[in-house]
CSV table of C-alpha atoms and ligand atoms in Angstrom, one decimal:
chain,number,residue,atom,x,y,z
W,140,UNK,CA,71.4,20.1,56.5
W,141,UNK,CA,73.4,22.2,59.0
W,142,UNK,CA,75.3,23.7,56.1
W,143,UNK,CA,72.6,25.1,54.4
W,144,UNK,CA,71.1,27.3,57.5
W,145,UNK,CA,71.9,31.4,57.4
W,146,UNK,CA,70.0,31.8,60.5
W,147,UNK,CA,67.6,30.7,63.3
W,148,UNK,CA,64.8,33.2,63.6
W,149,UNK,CA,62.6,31.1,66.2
W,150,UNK,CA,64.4,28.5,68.0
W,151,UNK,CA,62.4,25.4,69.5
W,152,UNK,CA,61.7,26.5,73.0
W,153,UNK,CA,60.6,30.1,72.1
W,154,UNK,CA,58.1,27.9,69.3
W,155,UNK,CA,57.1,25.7,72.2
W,156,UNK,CA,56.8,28.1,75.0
W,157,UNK,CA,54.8,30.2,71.8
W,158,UNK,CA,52.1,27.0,71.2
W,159,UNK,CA,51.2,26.6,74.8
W,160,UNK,CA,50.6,30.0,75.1
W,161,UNK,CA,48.3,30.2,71.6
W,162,UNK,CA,46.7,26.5,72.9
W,163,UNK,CA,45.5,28.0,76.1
W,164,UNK,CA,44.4,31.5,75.1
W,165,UNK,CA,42.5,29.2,72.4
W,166,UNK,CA,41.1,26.9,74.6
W,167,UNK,CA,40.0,29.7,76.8
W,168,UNK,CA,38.2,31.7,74.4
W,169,UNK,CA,36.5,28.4,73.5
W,170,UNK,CA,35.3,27.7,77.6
W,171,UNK,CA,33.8,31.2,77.7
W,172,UNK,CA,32.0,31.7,74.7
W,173,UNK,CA,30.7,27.7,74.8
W,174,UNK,CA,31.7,26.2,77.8
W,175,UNK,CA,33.8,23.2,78.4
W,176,UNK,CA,31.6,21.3,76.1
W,177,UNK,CA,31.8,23.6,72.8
W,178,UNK,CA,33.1,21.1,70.2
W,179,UNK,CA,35.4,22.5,67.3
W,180,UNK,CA,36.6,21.7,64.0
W,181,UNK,CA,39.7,22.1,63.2
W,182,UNK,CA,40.7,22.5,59.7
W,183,UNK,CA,45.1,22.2,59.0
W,184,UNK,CA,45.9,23.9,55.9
W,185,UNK,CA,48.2,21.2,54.5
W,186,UNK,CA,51.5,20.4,54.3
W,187,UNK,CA,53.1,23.4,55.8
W,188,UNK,CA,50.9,23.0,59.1
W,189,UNK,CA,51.2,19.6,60.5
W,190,UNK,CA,54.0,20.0,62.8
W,191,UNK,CA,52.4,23.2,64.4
W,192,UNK,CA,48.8,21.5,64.6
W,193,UNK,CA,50.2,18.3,66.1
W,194,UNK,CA,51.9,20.9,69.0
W,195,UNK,CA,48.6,22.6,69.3
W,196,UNK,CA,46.1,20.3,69.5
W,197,UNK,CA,47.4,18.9,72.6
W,198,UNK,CA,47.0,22.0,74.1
W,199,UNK,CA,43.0,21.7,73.2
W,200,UNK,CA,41.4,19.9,75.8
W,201,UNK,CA,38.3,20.2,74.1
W,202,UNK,CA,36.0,17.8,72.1
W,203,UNK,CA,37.3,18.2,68.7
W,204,UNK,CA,37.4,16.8,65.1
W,205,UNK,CA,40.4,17.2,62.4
W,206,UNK,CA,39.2,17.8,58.4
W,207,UNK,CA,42.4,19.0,56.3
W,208,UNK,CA,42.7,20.7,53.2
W,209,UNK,CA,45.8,20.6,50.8
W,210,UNK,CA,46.5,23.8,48.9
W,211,UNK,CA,49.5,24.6,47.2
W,212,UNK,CA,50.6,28.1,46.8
W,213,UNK,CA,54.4,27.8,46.8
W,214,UNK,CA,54.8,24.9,44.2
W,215,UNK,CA,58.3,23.4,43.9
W,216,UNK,CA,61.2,25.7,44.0
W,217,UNK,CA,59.1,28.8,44.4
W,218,UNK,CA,60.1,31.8,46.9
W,219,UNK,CA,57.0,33.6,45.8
W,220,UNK,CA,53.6,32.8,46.8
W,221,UNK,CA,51.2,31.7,43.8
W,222,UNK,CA,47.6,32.1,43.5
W,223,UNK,CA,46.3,29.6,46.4
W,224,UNK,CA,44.9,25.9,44.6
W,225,UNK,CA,42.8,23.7,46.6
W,226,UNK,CA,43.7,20.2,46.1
W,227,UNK,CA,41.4,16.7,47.3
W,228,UNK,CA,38.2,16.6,48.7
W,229,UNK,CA,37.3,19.1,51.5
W,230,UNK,CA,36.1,18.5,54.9
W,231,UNK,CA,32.8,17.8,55.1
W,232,UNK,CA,30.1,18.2,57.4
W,233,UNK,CA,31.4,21.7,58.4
W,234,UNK,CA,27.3,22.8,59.0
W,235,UNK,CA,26.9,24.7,61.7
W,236,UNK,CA,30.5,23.9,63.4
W,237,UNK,CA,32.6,26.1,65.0
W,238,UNK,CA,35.7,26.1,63.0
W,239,UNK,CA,38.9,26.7,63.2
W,240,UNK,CA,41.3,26.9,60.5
W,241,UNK,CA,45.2,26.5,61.0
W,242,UNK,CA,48.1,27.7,58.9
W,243,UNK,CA,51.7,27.6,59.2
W,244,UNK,CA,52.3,31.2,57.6
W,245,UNK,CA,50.3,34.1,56.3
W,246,UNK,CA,52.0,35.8,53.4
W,247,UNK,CA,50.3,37.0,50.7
W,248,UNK,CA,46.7,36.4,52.8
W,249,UNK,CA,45.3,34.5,49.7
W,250,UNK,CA,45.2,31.2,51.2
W,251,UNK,CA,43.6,31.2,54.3
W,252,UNK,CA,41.3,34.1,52.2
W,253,UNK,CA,40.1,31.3,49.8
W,254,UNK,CA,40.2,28.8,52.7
W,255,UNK,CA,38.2,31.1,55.0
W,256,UNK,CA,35.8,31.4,51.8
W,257,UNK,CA,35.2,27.5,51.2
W,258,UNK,CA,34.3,26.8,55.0
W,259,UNK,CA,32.1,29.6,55.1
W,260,UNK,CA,30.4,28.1,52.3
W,261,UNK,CA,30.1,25.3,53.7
W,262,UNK,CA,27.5,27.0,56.3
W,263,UNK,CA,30.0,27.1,59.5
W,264,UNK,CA,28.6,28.4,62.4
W,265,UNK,CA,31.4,30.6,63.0
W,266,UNK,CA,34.7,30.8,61.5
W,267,UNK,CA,38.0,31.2,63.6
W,268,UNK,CA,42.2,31.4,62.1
W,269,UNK,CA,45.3,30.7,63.2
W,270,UNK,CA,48.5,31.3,61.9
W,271,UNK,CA,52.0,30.1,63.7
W,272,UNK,CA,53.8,33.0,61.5
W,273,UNK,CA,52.3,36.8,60.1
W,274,UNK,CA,55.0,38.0,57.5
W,275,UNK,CA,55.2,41.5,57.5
W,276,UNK,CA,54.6,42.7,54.1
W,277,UNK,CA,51.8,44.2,52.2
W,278,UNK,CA,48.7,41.8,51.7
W,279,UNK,CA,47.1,40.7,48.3
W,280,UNK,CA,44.0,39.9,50.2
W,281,UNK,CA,43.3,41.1,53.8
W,282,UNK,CA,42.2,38.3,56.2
W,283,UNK,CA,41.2,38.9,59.6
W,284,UNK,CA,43.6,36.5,61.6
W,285,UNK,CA,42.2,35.5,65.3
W,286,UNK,CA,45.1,34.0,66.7
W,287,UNK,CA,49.1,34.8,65.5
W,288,UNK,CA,52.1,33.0,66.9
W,289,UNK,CA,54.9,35.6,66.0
W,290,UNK,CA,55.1,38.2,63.5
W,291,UNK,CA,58.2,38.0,61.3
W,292,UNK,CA,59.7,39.5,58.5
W,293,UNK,CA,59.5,39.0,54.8
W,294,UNK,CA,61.8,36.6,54.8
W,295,UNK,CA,61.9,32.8,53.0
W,296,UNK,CA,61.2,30.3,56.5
W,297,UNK,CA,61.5,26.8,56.6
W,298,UNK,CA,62.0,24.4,59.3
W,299,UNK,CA,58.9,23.2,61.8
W,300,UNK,CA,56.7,22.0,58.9
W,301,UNK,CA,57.7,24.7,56.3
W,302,UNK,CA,59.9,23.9,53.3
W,303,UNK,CA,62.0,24.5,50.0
W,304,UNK,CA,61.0,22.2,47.1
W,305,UNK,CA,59.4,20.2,50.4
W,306,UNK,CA,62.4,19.7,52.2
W,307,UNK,CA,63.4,21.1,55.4
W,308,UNK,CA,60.2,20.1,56.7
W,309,UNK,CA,61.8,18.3,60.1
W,310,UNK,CA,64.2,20.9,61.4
W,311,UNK,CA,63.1,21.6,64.7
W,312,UNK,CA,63.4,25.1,64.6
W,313,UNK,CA,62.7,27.9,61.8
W,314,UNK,CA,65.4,28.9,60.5
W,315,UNK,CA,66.2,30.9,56.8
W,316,UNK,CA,68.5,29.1,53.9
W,317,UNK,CA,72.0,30.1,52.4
W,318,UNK,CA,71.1,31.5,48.8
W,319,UNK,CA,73.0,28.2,47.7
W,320,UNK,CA,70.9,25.9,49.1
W,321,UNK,CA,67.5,27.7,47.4
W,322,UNK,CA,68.9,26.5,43.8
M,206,LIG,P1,49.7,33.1,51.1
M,206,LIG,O1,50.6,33.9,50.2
M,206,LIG,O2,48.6,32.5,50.4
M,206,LIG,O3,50.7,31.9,51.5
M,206,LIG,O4,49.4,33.8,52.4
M,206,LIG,C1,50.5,31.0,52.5
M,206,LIG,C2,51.2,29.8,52.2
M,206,LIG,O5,52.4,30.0,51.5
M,206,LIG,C3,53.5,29.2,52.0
M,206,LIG,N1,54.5,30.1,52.5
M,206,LIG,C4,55.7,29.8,52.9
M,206,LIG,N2,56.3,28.5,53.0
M,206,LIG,N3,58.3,29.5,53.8
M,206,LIG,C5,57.5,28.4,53.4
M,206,LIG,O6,58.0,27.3,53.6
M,206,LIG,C6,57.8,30.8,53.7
M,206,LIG,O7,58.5,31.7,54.1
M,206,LIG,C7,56.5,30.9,53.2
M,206,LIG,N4,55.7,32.0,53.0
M,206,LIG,C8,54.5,31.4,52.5
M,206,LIG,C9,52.9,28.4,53.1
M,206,LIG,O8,52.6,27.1,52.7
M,206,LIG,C10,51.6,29.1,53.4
M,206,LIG,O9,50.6,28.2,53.8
């Protein structure tokens, strides 16, 4: 797999020191505005997300509950973000939660925009985001983001969750792909 890296962009220990510092300014905004007993839903934007959430949530020392959602956007060998699809059944019992939703990446903003929507609908209490990565490019729908890991540029990532044709998933840090590997 070596081979097939150009670059790492964000190497583990800046994406750990990163998490611990998004977990506590999280968990702290959480304390003040609930106290230590504010429960919170979290809802991981599947697949990209699962390595980021699994870091976060043991920053969270709060009560808290897990309800994914699965939505493709960048379906097989893609390196351009389609229109977001939700896919299963969604979390339920979102009614008057606090929620917060967690994505790897916001590109095109029409993910966690649809995703944002859905729980909304769903009569949330109030309705938090989280993104590890912000690409710097222009966005087909704004989204207000609450909490952003590291702003990057518009560049193809993989590694720490994300992937190409959904491998790359387990590299430890996020790193871009030699044109040859993206065939
Ligand atoms: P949108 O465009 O809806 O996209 O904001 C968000 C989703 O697209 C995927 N995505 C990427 N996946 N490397 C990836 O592996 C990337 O550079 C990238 N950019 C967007 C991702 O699944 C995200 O949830």
């Amino acid at each position: 797999m070596r081979k097939d890296v150009h670059r790492v962009l964000l190497d583990r220990e800046a994406i750990a020191s990163r998490v611990t510092a998004l977990g506590r300014a999280i968990a702290d905004d959480l304390e003040s505005t609930g106290g230590p007993s504010r429960e919170i839903v979290l809802v991981p934007i599947l697949t990209g997300s699962i390595v980021f959430v699994a870091d976060l949530i043991r920053h969270l020392p709060q009560r808290l509950r897990i309800g994914v959602m699965s939505v493709s956007s960048y379906p097989g060998r893609s390196l351009e973000s389609k229109s977001a699809l939700i896919h299963g059944s969604l979390p339920d019992d979102l009614a008057g939660r606090h929620v917060l939703i967690v994505d790897d990446i916001l590109d095109t903003g029409q993910t966690l925009a649809l995703v944002r929507r859905i729980v909304l609908e769903h009569h949330a209490a109030q309705v938090r985001t989280c993104v590890l990565l912000r690409k710097s490019r222009p966005r087909v729908e704004e989204v207000d983001v609450d909490y952003v890991g590291f702003d990057i540029p518009d560049v193809f990532v993989v590694g720490y969750g994300l992937d190409y044709n959904d491998y790359y998933r387990n590299l430890p840090d996020l790193v871009t792909l030699r044109p040859e590997a993206m065939r």
